[in-house]
Every structure is written in structure tokens, then in C-alpha cells.
Coordinates of C-alpha atoms in Angstrom, one line a residue:
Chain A
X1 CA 88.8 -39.0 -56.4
X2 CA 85.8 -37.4 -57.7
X3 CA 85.2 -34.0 -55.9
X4 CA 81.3 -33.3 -54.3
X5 CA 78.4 -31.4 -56.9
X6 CA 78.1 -28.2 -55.9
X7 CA 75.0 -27.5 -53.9
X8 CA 73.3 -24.4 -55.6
X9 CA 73.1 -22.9 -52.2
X10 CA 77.0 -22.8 -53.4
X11 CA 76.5 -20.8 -56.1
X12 CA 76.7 -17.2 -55.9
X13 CA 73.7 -15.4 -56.7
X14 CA 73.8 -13.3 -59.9
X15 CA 73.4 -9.9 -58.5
X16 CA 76.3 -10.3 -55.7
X17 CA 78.7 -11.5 -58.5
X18 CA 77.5 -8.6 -60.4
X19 CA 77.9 -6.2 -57.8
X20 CA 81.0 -7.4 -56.8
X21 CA 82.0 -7.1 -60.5
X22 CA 81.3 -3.6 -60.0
X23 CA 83.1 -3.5 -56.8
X24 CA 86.3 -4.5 -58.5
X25 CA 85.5 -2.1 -61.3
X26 CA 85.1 1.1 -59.5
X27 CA 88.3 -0.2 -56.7
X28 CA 90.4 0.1 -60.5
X29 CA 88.9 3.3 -61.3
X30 CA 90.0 4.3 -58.1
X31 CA 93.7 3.3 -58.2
X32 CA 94.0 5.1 -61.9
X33 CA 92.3 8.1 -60.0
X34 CA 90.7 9.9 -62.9
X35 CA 87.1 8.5 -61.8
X36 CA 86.8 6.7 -65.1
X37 CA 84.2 3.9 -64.4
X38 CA 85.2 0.6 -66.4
X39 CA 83.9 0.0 -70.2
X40 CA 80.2 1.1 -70.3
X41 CA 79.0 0.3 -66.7
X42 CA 75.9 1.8 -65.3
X43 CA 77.7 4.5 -63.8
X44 CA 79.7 5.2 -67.0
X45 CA 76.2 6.0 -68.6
X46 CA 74.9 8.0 -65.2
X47 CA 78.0 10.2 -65.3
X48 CA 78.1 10.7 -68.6
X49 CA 74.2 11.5 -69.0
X50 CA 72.2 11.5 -72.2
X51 CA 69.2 14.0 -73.6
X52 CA 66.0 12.5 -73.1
X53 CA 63.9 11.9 -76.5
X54 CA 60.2 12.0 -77.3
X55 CA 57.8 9.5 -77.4
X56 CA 56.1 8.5 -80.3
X57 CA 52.8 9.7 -80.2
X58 CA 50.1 7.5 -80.1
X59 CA 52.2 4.2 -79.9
X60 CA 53.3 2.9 -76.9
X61 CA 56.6 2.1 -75.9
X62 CA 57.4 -1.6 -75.3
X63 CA 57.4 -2.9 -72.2
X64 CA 61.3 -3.3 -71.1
X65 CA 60.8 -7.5 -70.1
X66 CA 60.3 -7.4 -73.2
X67 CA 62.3 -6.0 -75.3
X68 CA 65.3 -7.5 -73.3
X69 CA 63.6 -11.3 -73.4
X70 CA 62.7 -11.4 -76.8
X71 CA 65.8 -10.9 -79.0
X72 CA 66.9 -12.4 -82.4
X73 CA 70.7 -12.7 -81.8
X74 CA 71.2 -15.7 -83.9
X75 CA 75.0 -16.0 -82.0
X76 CA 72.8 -17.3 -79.1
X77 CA 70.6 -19.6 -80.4
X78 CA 67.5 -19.5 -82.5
X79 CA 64.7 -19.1 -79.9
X80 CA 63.5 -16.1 -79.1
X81 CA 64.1 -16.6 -75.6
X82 CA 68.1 -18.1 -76.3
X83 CA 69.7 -14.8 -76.4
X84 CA 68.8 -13.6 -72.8
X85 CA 69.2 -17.0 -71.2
X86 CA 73.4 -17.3 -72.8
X87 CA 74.2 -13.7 -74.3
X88 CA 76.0 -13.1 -70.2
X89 CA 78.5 -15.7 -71.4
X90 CA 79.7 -13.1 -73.7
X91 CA 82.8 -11.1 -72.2
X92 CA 82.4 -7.3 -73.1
X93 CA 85.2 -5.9 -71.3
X94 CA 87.3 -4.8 -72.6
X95 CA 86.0 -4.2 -76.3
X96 CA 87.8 -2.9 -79.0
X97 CA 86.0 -1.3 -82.0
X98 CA 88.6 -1.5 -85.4
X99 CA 87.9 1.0 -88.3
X100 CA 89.2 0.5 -91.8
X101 CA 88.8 0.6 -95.3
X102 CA 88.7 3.8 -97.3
X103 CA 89.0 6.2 -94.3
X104 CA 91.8 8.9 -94.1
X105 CA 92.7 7.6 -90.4
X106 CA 92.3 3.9 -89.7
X107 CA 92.5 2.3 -86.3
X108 CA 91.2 0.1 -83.5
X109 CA 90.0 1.6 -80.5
X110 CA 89.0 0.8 -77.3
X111 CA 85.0 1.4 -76.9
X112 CA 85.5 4.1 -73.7
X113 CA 87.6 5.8 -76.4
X114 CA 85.5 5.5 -79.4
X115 CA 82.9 7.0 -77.1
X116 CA 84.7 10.0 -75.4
X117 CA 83.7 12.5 -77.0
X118 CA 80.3 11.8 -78.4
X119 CA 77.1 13.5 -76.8
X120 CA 74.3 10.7 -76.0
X121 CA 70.7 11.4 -76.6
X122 CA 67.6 9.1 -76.5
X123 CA 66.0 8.2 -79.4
X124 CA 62.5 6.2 -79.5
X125 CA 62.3 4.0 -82.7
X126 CA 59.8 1.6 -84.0
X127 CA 61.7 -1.9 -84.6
X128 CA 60.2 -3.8 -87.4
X129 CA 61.1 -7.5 -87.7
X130 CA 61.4 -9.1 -90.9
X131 CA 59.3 -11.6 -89.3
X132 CA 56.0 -9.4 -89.2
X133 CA 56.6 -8.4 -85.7
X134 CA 57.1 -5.2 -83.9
X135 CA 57.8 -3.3 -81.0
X136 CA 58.8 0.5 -80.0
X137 CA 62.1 0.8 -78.5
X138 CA 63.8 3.6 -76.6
X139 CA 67.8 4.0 -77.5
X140 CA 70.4 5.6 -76.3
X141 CA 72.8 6.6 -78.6
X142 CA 74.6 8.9 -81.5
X143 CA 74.3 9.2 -84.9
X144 CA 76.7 7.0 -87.4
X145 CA 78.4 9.6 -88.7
X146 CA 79.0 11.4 -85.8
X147 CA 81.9 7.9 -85.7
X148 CA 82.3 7.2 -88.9
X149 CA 83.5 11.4 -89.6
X150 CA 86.4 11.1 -86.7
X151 CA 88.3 8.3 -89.0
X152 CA 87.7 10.6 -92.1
X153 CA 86.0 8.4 -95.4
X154 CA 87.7 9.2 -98.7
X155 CA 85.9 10.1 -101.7
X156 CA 85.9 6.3 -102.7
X157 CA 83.7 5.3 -99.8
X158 CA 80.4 4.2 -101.4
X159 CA 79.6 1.8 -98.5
X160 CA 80.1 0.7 -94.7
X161 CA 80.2 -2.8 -93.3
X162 CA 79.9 -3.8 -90.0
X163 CA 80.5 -7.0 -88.5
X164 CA 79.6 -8.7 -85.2
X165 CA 82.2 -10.4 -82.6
X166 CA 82.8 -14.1 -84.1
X167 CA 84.0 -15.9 -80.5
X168 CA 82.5 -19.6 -80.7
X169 CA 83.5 -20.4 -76.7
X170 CA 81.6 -17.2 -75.6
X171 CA 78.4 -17.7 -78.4
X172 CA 76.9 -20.6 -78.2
X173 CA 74.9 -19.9 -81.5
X174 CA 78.0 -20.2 -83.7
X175 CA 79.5 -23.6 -82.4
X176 CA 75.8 -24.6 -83.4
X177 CA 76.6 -27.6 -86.0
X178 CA 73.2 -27.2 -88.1
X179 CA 73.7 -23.3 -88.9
X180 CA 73.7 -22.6 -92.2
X181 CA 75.1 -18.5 -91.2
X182 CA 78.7 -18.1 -92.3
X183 CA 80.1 -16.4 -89.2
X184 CA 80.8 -13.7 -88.1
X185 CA 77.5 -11.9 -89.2
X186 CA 77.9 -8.9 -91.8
X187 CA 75.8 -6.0 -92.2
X188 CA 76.3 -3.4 -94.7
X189 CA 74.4 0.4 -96.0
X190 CA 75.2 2.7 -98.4
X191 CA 77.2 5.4 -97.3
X192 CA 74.5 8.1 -97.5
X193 CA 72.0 5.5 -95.6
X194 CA 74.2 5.4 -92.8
X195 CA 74.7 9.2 -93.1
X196 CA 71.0 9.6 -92.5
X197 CA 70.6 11.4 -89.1
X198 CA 68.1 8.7 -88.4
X199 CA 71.2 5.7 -88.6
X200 CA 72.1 6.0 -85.1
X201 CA 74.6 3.9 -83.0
X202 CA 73.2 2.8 -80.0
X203 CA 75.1 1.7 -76.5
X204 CA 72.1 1.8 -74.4
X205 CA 68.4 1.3 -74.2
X206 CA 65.2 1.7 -71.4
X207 CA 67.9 4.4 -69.6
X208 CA 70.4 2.1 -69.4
X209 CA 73.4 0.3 -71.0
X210 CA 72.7 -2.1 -73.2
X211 CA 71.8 -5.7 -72.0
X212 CA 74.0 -8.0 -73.8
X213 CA 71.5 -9.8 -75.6
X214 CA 70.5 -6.8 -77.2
X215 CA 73.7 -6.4 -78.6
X216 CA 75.9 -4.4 -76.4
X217 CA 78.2 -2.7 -76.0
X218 CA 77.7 -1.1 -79.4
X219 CA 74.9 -1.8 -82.0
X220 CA 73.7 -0.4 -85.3
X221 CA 69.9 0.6 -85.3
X222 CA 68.3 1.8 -88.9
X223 CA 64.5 2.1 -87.9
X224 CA 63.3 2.1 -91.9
X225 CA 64.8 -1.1 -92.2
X226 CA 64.2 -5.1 -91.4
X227 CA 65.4 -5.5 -87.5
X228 CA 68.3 -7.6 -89.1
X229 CA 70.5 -4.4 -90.6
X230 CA 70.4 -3.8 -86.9
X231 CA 73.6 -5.8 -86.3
X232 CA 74.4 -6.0 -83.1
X233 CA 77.4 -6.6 -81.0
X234 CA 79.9 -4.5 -83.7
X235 CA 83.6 -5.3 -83.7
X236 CA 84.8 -3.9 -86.8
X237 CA 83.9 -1.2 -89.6
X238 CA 84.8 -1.0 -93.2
X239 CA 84.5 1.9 -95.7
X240 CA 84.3 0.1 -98.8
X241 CA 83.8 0.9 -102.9
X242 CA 81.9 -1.9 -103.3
X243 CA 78.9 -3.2 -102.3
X244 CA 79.9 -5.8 -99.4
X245 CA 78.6 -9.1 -99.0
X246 CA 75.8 -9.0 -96.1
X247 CA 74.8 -12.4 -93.6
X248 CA 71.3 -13.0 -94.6
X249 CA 71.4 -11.4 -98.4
X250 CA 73.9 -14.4 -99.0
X251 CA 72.3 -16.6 -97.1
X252 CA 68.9 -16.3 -99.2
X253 CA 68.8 -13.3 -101.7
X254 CA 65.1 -13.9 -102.9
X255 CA 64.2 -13.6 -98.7
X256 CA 66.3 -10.8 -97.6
X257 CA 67.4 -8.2 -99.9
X258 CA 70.3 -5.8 -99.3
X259 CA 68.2 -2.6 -98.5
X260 CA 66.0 -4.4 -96.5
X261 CA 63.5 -1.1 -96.6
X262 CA 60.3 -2.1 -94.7
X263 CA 58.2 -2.3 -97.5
X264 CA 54.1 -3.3 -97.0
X265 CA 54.0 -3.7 -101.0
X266 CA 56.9 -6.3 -101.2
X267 CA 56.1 -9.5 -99.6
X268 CA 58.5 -11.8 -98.0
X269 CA 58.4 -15.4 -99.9
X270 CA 57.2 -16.9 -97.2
X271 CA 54.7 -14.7 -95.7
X272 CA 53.3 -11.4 -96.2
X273 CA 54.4 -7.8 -95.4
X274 CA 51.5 -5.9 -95.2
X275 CA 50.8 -6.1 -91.6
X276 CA 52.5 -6.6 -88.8
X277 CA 51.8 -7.6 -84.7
X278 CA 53.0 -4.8 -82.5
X279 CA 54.2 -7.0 -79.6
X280 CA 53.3 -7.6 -76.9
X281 CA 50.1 -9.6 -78.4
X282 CA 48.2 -10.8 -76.0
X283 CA 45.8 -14.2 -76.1
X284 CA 42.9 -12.4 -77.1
X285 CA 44.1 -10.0 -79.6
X286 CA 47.2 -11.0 -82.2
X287 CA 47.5 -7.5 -82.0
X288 CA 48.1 -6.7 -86.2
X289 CA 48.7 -3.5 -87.4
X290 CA 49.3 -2.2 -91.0
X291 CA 52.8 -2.0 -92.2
X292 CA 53.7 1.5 -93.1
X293 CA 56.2 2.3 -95.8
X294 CA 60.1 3.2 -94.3
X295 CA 58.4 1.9 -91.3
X296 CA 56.9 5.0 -90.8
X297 CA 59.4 7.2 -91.3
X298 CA 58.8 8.6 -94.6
X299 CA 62.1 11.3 -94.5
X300 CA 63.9 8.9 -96.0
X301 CA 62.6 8.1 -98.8
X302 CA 64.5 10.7 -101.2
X303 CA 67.5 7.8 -100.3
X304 CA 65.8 6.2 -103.0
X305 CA 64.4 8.4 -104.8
X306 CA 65.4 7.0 -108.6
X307 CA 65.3 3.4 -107.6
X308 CA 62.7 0.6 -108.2
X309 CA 62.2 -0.7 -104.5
X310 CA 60.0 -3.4 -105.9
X311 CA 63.6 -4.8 -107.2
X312 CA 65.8 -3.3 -104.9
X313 CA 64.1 -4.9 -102.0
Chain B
X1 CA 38.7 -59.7 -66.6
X2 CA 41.9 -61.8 -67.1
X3 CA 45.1 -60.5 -65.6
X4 CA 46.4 -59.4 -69.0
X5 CA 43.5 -57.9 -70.2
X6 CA 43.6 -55.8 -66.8
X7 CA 47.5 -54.8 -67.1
X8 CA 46.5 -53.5 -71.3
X9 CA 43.8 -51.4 -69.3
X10 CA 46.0 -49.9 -67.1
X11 CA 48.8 -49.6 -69.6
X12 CA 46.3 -47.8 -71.9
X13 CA 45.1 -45.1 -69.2
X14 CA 48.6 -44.9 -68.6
X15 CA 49.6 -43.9 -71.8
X16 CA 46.7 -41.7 -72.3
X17 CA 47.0 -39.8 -69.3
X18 CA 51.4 -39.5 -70.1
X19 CA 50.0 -38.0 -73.6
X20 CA 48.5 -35.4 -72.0
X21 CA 50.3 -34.1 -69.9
X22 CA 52.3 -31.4 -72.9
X23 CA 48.4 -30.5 -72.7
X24 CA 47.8 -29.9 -69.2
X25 CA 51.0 -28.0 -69.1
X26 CA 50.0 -25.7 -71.8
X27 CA 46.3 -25.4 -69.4
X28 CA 48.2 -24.4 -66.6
X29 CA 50.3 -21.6 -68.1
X30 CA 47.3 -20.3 -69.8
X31 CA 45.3 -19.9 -67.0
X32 CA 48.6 -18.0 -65.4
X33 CA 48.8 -16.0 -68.6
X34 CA 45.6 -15.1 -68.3
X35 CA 45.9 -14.0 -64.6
X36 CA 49.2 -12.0 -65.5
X37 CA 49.8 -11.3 -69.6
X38 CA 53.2 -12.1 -70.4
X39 CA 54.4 -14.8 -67.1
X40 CA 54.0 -17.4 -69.0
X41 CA 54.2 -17.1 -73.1
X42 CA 56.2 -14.1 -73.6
X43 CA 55.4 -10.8 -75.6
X44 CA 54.2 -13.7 -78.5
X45 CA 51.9 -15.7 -76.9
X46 CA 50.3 -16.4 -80.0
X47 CA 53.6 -17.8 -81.9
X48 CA 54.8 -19.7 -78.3
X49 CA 51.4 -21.7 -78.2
X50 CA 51.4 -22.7 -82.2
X51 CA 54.9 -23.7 -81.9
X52 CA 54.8 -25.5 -79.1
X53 CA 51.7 -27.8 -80.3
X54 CA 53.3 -28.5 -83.5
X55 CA 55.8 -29.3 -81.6
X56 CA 54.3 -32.0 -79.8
X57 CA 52.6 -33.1 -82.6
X58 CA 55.5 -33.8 -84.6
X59 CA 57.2 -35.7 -81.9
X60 CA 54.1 -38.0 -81.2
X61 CA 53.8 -38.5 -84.9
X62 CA 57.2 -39.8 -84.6
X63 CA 56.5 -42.0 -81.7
X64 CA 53.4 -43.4 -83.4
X65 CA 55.6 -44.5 -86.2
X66 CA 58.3 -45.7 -84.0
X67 CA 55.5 -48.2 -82.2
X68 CA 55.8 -51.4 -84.4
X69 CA 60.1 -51.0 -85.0
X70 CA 60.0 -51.3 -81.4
X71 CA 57.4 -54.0 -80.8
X72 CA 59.9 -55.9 -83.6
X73 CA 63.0 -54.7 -81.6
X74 CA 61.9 -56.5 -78.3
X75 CA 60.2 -59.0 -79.7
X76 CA 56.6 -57.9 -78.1
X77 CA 54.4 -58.0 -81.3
X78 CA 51.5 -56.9 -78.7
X79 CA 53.1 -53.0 -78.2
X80 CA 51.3 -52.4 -81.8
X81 CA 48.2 -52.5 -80.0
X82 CA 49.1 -48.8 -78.6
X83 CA 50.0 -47.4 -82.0
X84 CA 46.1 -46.5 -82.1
X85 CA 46.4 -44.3 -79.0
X86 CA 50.0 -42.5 -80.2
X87 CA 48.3 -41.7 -83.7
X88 CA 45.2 -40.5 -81.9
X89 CA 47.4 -38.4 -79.8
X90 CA 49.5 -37.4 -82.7
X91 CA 46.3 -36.3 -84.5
X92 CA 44.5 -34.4 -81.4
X93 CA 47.4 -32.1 -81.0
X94 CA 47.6 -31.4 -85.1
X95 CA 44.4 -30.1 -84.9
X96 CA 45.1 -28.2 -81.6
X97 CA 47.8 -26.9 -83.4
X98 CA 45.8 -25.4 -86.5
X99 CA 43.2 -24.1 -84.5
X100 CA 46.0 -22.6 -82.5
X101 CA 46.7 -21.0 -85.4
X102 CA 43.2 -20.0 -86.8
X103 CA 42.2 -18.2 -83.8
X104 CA 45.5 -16.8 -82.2
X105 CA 47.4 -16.0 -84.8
X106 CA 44.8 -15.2 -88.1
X107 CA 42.6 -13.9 -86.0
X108 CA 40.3 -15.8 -87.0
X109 CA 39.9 -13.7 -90.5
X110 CA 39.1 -15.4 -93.6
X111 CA 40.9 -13.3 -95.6
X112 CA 44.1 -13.9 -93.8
X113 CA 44.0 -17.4 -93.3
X114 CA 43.4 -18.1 -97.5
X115 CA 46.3 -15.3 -97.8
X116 CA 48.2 -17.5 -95.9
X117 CA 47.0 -21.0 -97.4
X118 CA 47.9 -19.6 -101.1
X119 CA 51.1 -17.5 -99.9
X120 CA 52.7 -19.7 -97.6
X121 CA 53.8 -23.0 -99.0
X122 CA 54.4 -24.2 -95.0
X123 CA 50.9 -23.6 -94.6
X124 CA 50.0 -25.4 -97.6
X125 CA 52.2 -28.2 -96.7
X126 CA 51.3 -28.4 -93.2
X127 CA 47.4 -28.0 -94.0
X128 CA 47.8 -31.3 -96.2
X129 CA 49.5 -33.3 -93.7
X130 CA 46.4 -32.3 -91.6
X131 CA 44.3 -33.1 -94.1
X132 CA 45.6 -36.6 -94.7
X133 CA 45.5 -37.2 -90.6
X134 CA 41.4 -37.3 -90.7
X135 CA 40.9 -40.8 -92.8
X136 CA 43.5 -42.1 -90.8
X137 CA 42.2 -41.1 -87.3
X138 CA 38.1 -42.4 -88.6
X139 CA 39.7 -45.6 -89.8
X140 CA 41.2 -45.9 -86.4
X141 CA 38.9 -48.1 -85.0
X142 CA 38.9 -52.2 -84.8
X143 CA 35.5 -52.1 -87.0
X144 CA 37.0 -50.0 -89.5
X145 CA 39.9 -52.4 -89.8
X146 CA 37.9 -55.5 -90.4
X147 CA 35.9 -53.7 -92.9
X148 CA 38.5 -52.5 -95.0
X149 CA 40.6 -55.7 -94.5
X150 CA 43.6 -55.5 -96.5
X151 CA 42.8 -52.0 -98.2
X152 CA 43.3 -50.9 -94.1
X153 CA 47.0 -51.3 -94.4
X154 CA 47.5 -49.7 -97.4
X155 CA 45.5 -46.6 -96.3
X156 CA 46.9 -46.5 -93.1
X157 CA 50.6 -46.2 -95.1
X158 CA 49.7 -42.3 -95.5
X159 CA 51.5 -42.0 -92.6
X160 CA 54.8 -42.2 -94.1
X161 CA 53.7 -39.2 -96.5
X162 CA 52.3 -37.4 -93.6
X163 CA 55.3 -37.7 -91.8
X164 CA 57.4 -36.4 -94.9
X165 CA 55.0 -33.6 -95.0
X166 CA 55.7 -32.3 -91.3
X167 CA 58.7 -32.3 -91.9
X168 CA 59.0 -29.8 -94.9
X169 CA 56.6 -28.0 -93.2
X170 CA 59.1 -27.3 -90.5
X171 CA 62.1 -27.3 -92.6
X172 CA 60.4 -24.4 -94.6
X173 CA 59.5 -22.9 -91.7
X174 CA 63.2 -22.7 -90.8
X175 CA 65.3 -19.7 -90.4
X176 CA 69.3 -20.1 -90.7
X177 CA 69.0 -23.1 -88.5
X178 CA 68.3 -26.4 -89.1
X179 CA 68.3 -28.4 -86.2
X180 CA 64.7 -29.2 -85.6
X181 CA 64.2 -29.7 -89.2
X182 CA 67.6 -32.4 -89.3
X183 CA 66.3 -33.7 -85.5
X184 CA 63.0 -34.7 -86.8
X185 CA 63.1 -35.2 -90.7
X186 CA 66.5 -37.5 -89.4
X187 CA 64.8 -39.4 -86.7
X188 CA 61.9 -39.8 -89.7
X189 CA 64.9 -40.7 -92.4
X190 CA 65.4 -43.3 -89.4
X191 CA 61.8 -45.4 -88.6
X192 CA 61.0 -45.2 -92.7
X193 CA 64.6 -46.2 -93.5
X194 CA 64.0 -49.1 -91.3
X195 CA 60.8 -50.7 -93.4
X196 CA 62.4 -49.9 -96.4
X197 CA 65.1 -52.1 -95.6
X198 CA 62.7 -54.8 -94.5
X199 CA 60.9 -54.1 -97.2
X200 CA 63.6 -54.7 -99.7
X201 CA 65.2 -58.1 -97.7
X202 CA 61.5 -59.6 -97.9
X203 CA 61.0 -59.0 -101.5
X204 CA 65.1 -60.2 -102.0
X205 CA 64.0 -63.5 -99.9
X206 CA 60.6 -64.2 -101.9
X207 CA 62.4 -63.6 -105.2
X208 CA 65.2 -66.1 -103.7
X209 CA 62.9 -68.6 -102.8

């Protein structure tokens, strides 16, 4: 016997299963008493609060739609619009963050953990895309090494790697038969890149956690680089000697190089560099701005101060 | 009019009107788009509406070069008379497509678009395919045929290159992930496999006979 379709009238709305989510989230914060709202909720980021940042003069911040609806999370799908339409199907709760290589204490923690301690502040960074796009983006989040010191880096460490959740029946992106990405996605800085007070950590966005698509719970965000160091989604860390292997620099060397420094004099293969279009564009106007070096923020360039970034792309 | 001649008439109005319809949705969201930036194309409007003519253009391309396999299939020589139609189709939104891209996303500029041309072998590519398109679509019509009599056919086979050309042009275009590029370039792989073959059984039975 073949049962009846279900009638969408059937289907429970998203907010109500969301809100009854959260129902059943702050009922078990209840019975464990200590008012500890489950993994990065809403209220997790209301009670814990976070120092507002600046805007950046003269540029206007992206509209939140969208920021949140136009995402490269390749895990997804390929479309711009792919991430927000699937990333819900990923399960973020619980999350555990794992921490190894050359570090004095390594472990795997649970995010509410990894985050206890850590003071939150906002952050407003442009995000330049590899693919000559932009937008302006507020965070919410710490700087690297404010992590990366509580698991205590030998001398070795030369270099951290990061790599994104690899779960095929969650990300649709990765069951995807014609990818040519070796899964899970890598991404990798020098040790005194991701020491850079700029290198931040970010767990929220727009005042609020982030959106899934946009990598939650926890995500990288380098704002002198190509959006794709920005790796999203992070399950494990790595102190390394060596320089690791990263996604795209494996995938195609000559298009994506390991520093990934937005550069106006270096073009991409395919298209140029020098210019980019600050997004939203609208039908009238594509919107194109000129491409500044470090993306505009020039306080890091004594991070390469001896190096040829015409070959260290 | 004869019944037949009245049903190809409808048939053809048919057709014409089903071809546009990818057009008069892309009309109706940009009228909304216009009303409210952002409802309809997203923060890239510019990108969405480029892509999504090539889009169509590819695929009609495809359908234009699926016409006579399929007349052979069923056995109904007369479908080839609507291969004109899908190629004019195929054609119209090509050109839609690149002067999507002249005006939304160069700008218009000079500068960029030759930047582009000489940069960007996907433009290049893509440009030529164009390129090719326009003696195909002015030989289109029945006049044109009789006059170029046999040379017709062999001119009208640069639609096998074109199609080759559309697809590198969206296999370069690629990032990471190749399903569009092995969707189309297989479904291509497909309707040229097919004349080869035939090609290659009528030359085996000529030389046999």
C-alpha cells in the first residue's frame, strides 16, 4: 500500500520548526540549569554580546539579502544562489573543532568551549572575490590567534591549515559526480599571516550568528586575500612545518596561488584583476571599481616585505 | 490553403511563440527588477542575465542540431523543415547574449571589452562561435539554399564547429565543476556522434558496393 503525498499545507512552516528548535533548546538549557543556551543560537550571541565596529568610510556596507543569498560554498553547489537554498541541510549542532599538529596542547573541542572565553567584537571587512566581485561585510568575531595561542604552537609551526566539514549526506556539493575538488576543502596561511590582527575568526555576521551558508558556526575571514582563504564551515586545525596542500592551489596553481593576496597587478588567467564590481550592481550600472592592493588594507604588506608577489601570487 | 499546409502554419507559430517564452520570462523579471532592484536577479544582475541567455542559447543550439536525428528517428523526414526556426532561435538569443554582455557587464567600454577579447580565451572562443552563427542565419532562407545549391550544405556544416565552440567556451568558463560543460559538450558528443556513424556506414556501403 502506497501511503498519501503530503499536502504542503502538511508541512510545517520553517519558522515554527525553527522556533520550536529553539523551544527544545532553551527547555535543555533549562534542565542543565546553568542558563547555557545550546551551540551558537541567537540568544547564545545576545547573552554573550559583542563590541560594535566601525564602518568603513565612504563604502557602504552590503545589503544583508545579500550577502546571505549570494555565497560561493562550493559543498552546496555551484550557483551562487545553491548555498542558501541547501546549506540548512547541514547539522551544526553539536560541532566539534579539533586542533593538532605542532601545538604544545592538542585537542578537540566542542565549539561552546572553544568559544568560552573569547571576547567578540565586530569587524567590517571588504570581501574580494577571486572572481572580480565584491561586497563589504560586517563580522562578528576574534582574532586567530586569540585560538590558535590557547593550544600553544611550538617553534616548528611555520603554517596552519584549516579544513571544512567533508559530510556528503548533509552537502549536496560533494556527492556532486562532475566535481573536480578533492574533498574536504583545505585552506592554509603562514603562521605570521594568521597572526595578523586583521585574520580574524568569525561566528557571526549582520549582528547575528552566522547563517549556514555563510559558513557557520565558525569561519576564517583574511580581508587582503581572494574570498576563497576564507574557508568556511572549519572542523579541524593543523600547525604544520610545511607548507600544506590548499583546495583550489592544487586544483589549478597557475589560477589560484597559495597567498592569494588581492593583487590589481596580477591578473587571473582568465580575466583581469584590476577592477572589480562592488555588488550589488544594479541593471544600469555594473557597478566597477578599481582593485586596490591587500584589498585596501595596506598594514600588511611588511608580511611580504622580501618577496616577489608577482611570483608568489 | 491545404489542410497540411495549415497544420505547418500553426505548428510554426507554435514553435516560435514556445521559443520565446525563456525571453518573455527574462521581460517580465526585468520589468520587476526594475520596479524593485534585486527581486528578481540578485545582487548580479548583470552576470544572472548573461548566463542565463547563453544558457538558452546553448540549449537551442542543441535542439537545432537534434532536428534531423529526430526527423530520421520517427521516420517524419518533414520535422527538418523546423530546423530553420530552432537555428534562428538559437542565433537570436547568442546575440542577446553578447549584447547582454556588451552593455551589462563591459559597460559598454571599448577598452574593456578588447581587454577582454585578447585576455579571455572564453571570450575569444565564444565571440567566434558568434561570429560563425551570422553566414548561417543570412543563408537561412529557401532562396539562399537554391542559390548556393550543394555549396548550402557544406556551409551550413559550421554548425558542428559552432557547437564545439560553445562548448569550450563554457567548459573554460568552468570553475571546479563540470556539469554543464559534460551535460552539453556530452549531449553534443551525442547528435555529432550520431552523423559520424552514419557518415562512416554510408561510405563502408558505397565502398562495399
Amino acid at each position: 500500500m502506497c501511503s498519501a503525498p503530503i499536502r504542503p499545507s502538511e508541512i510545517t512552516p520553517e519558522h515554527v520548526y525553527l522556533s520550536r528548535r529553539r523551544f527544545v533548546g532553551g527547555g535543555a538549557a533549562l534542565a542543565l540549569g546553568a542558563g547555557a543556551a545550546h551551540a551558537l543560537s541567537e540568544d547564545w550571541l545576545t547573552a554573550r554580546g559583542f563590541r560594535p565596529g566601525m564602518p568603513i568610510e565612504g563604502e557602504e556596507t552590503t545589503p544583508v539579502q545579500y550577502a546571505t543569498a549570494y555565497n560561493n560554498f562550493y559543498e552546496f553547489g555551484t550557483d551562487k544562489d545553491d548555498p542558501a537554498r541547501y546549506a540548512h541541510e547541514m547539522t551544526v549542532d553539536p560541532w566539534t573543532v579539533e586542533v593538532a599538529g605542532e601545538v604544545g596542547k592538542p585537542g578537540k573541542l566542542g565549539i561552546e568551549d572553544l568559544l568560552a572565553n573569547v571576547d567578540l567584537e565586530e569587524r567590517v571587512y571588504r570581501l574580494r572575490c577571486v572572481e572580480a566581485w565584491s561586497m563589504v561585510v560586517p563580522w562578528i568575531g576574534f582574532p586567530v590567534k586569540t585560538l590558535l595561542d590557547r593550544f600553544e604552537p611550538t617553534g616548528a609551526a611555520k603554517f596552519v591549515e584549516f579544513e571544512t566539514l567533508h559530510r556528503p549526506d548533509e552537502m549536496r556539493g560533494q556527492r556532486s559526480f562532475f566535481s573536480g575538488i578533492d574533498w574536504p576543502y583545505r585552506e592554509a596561511l603562514r603562521l605570521d599571516e594568521a597572526y595578523h590582527p586583521l585574520a580574524i575568526f568569525a561566528v557571526g555576521m549582520y549582528g547575528k550568528v552566522l547563517p549556514n551558508q555563510n559558513g557557520a558556526p565558525l569561519r576564517l575571514v583574511v580581508p587582503w586575500k581572494y574570498g576563497f582563504k576564507s574557508i568556511k564551515s572549519i572542523v579541524r586545525i593543523r600547525l604544520t612545518r610545511r607548507r600544506p596542500s590548499t583546495t583550489w592551489n592544487d586544483l589549478q596553481p597557475r589560477e589560484y596561488g597559495f597567498y592569494a593576496n588581492v593583487n590589481p597587478t596580477v591578473d587571473h588567467p582568465r580575466w583581469s584583476q584590476a577592477s572589480e564590481r562592488r555588488l550589488p550592481s544594479t541593471l544600469f550600472s555594473p557597478n566597477r571599481i578599481e582593485t586596490r592592493m591587500f584589498n585596501g588594507y595596506e598594514e600588511v604588506a611588511p608580511l611580504y616585505a622580501d618577496m616577489d608577489l608577482r611570483r608568489n601570487y | 490553403m491545404n489542410p497540411s499546409a495549415a497544420r505547418y502554419r500553426w505548428t510554426q507559430t507554435a514553435l516560435v511563440a514556445l521559443l520565446c517564452i525563456p525571453l518573455a520570462i527574462l521581460a517580465y523579471d526585468f520589468v520587476r527588477e526594475i520596479r524593485q532592484p534585486g527581486v528578481a536577479f540578485g545582487p548580479d544582475p548583470a552576470e544572472t542575465i548573461v548566463r542565463y541567455l547563453g544558457e538558452w542559447a546553448i540549449r537551442i543550439l542543441l535542439a537545432t542540431l537534434a532536428v534531423s536525428p529526430l526527423a530520421r528517428l520517427l521516420r517524419r523526414p518533414r520535422l527538418v523543415r523546423f530546423r530553420r526556426t530552432f537555428g534562428l532561435a538559437a542565433f537570436s538569443y547568442a546575440v542577446a547574449h553578447f549584447a547582454g554582455y556588451l552593455v551589462l557587464l563591459a559597460g559598454l567600454d571599448a577598452a574593456t571589452f578588447l581587454a577582454d577579447f585578447v585576455e579571455r580565451p572564453y571570450i575569444t572562443v565564444g565571440l567566434a562561435a558568434l561570429v560563425l552563427l551570422v553566414p548561417l542565419a543570412v543563408t537561412s532562407t529557401r532562396g539562399w539554399q537554391r542559390r548556393l545549391a550543394r555549396n548550402w550544405r557544406r556551409l551550413h556544416r559550421l554548425v558542428y564547429a559552432i557547437g564545439v565552440l560553445a562548448c569550450i567556451h563554457l567548459l573554460w568558463l568552468s570553475k571546479g565543476d563540470y556539469m554543464d560543460a559534460a551535460l552539453y559538450g556530452g549531449l553534443l558528443a551525442l547528435l555529432l556522434g550520431e552523423r559520424g556513424g552514419r557518415y562512416t556506414m554510408s561510405r563502408r556501403r558505397r565502398r562495399g558496393a
